[in-house]
Amino acid sequence: QVQLVESGGGLVQPGGSLRLSCAGSGTDISASHMAWYRQAPGKQRELVAKIYSGGMTYTAPSVKGRFTISRDNAKNTLYLQMNDLKPEDTAVYYCRREWPGGSWGQGTQVTVSS
């Protein structure tokens, strides 16, 4: 059974940084296509960043240059480093295994506010 558990969310001031983690069990993150999504209140869930099994990455234009997706194969953990956070980054952030098969984590709240 695949389990993805996010952590690292919280309240941060504009311009601050957070690093989200997604610990996987029942799945090999290094052999999967993994992604981070976010959903703000009243908005659709959107793709933030993706990392393919071969290591190639994609970052959404809205966060490019500020957010970085990475993984630690030894720890079977996916990360999202978020720098220069803005109020519009406030959302619930979800980890997802895109392939093989789709699985979601439970989400972690990120709030950017002064």
Short mmCIF file of C-alpha atoms in Angstrom, two decimals:
data_model
loop_
_atom_site.label_atom_id
_atom_site.label_comp_id
_atom_site.label_asym_id
_atom_site.label_seq_id
_atom_site.Cartn_x
_atom_site.Cartn_y
_atom_site.Cartn_z
CA GLN A 1 0.00 0.00 0.00
CA VAL A 2 1.38 3.37 -1.06
CA GLN A 3 1.61 6.05 1.62
CA LEU A 4 2.85 9.59 1.11
CA VAL A 5 3.19 11.78 4.18
CA GLU A 6 3.88 15.49 3.80
CA SER A 7 5.43 17.70 6.46
CA GLY A 8 7.12 21.06 6.77
CA GLY A 9 4.22 23.42 6.23
CA GLY A 10 3.45 26.35 8.47
CA LEU A 11 3.11 30.10 8.77
CA VAL A 12 5.86 32.22 7.23
CA GLN A 13 6.27 35.89 6.46
CA PRO A 14 6.51 37.16 2.88
CA GLY A 15 10.04 36.69 1.59
CA GLY A 16 10.63 33.73 3.88
CA SER A 17 11.45 30.12 3.08
CA LEU A 18 10.06 26.69 3.84
CA ARG A 19 11.05 23.18 2.83
CA LEU A 20 8.30 20.63 2.41
CA SER A 21 9.01 16.93 2.70
CA CYS A 22 7.07 13.94 1.42
CA ALA A 23 8.10 10.62 2.91
CA GLY A 24 7.11 7.60 0.87
CA SER A 25 6.37 4.05 1.94
CA GLY A 26 5.21 1.17 -0.20
CA THR A 27 6.73 2.91 -3.21
CA ASP A 28 10.19 3.71 -4.57
CA ILE A 29 10.20 7.46 -5.09
CA SER A 30 13.38 7.34 -7.17
CA ALA A 31 11.69 5.02 -9.69
CA SER A 32 8.50 7.08 -9.88
CA HIS A 33 7.36 10.32 -11.45
CA MET A 34 6.61 12.52 -8.46
CA ALA A 35 4.99 15.93 -8.17
CA TRP A 36 3.90 18.69 -5.85
CA TYR A 37 0.49 20.29 -6.28
CA ARG A 38 -1.23 23.04 -4.36
CA GLN A 39 -4.78 24.17 -3.81
CA ALA A 40 -5.70 27.61 -2.59
CA PRO A 41 -9.15 28.34 -1.11
CA GLY A 42 -11.73 28.59 -3.85
CA LYS A 43 -9.28 27.58 -6.57
CA GLN A 44 -8.52 24.43 -8.49
CA ARG A 45 -5.61 22.23 -7.54
CA GLU A 46 -2.60 23.13 -9.66
CA LEU A 47 0.73 21.52 -10.51
CA VAL A 48 3.68 23.25 -8.87
CA ALA A 49 6.63 21.05 -9.79
CA LYS A 50 7.42 17.58 -11.05
CA ILE A 51 10.42 15.28 -11.05
CA TYR A 52 10.64 12.32 -13.38
CA SER A 53 12.23 9.00 -12.49
CA GLY A 54 15.22 9.88 -14.69
CA GLY A 55 15.78 13.11 -12.79
CA MET A 56 14.38 15.66 -15.22
CA THR A 57 12.30 18.34 -13.52
CA TYR A 58 9.51 20.74 -14.41
CA THR A 59 8.58 23.86 -12.45
CA ALA A 60 5.45 25.91 -13.03
CA PRO A 61 6.10 29.41 -14.39
CA SER A 62 4.41 30.99 -11.36
CA VAL A 63 7.08 29.61 -9.01
CA LYS A 64 10.06 29.14 -11.32
CA GLY A 65 13.22 30.60 -9.83
CA ARG A 66 11.76 30.42 -6.31
CA PHE A 67 10.75 26.76 -5.81
CA THR A 68 12.92 23.71 -6.36
CA ILE A 69 11.83 20.07 -6.38
CA SER A 70 14.30 17.38 -5.40
CA ARG A 71 14.48 13.93 -3.85
CA ASP A 72 16.70 11.94 -1.53
CA ASN A 73 16.74 8.38 -2.81
CA ALA A 74 18.35 6.98 0.35
CA LYS A 75 15.59 8.49 2.48
CA ASN A 76 12.86 7.77 -0.10
CA THR A 77 11.73 11.36 0.37
CA LEU A 78 10.60 14.09 -1.99
CA TYR A 79 11.25 17.76 -1.21
CA LEU A 80 10.01 21.16 -2.27
CA GLN A 81 12.30 24.04 -1.32
CA MET A 82 10.29 27.25 -1.39
CA ASN A 83 12.10 30.60 -1.26
CA ASP A 84 10.91 34.19 -1.49
CA LEU A 85 7.42 33.14 -0.53
CA LYS A 86 4.52 35.41 -1.44
CA PRO A 87 0.99 35.66 -0.02
CA GLU A 88 -0.33 34.11 -3.23
CA ASP A 89 1.65 30.95 -2.41
CA THR A 90 -0.75 30.31 0.47
CA ALA A 91 -2.36 26.92 -0.13
CA VAL A 92 -2.51 23.31 0.91
CA TYR A 93 0.42 21.54 -0.73
CA TYR A 94 0.08 17.94 -1.79
CA CYS A 95 2.61 15.34 -2.77
CA ARG A 96 1.57 12.98 -5.57
CA ARG A 97 2.97 9.93 -7.21
CA GLU A 98 2.10 10.45 -10.87
CA TRP A 99 3.44 7.16 -12.20
CA PRO A 100 3.13 4.25 -11.80
CA GLY A 101 -0.43 4.84 -10.66
CA GLY A 102 -1.70 7.94 -8.94
CA SER A 103 -1.48 8.39 -5.19
CA TRP A 104 -1.96 11.52 -3.08
CA GLY A 105 -0.63 12.56 0.28
CA GLN A 106 -2.90 14.18 2.85
CA GLY A 107 -1.52 17.69 2.29
CA THR A 108 0.25 20.28 4.40
CA GLN A 109 -0.88 23.87 4.91
CA VAL A 110 1.40 26.73 3.90
CA THR A 111 0.35 30.22 4.93
CA VAL A 112 2.32 33.27 3.84
CA SER A 113 1.30 36.32 5.80
CA SER A 114 2.74 39.18 7.77
#
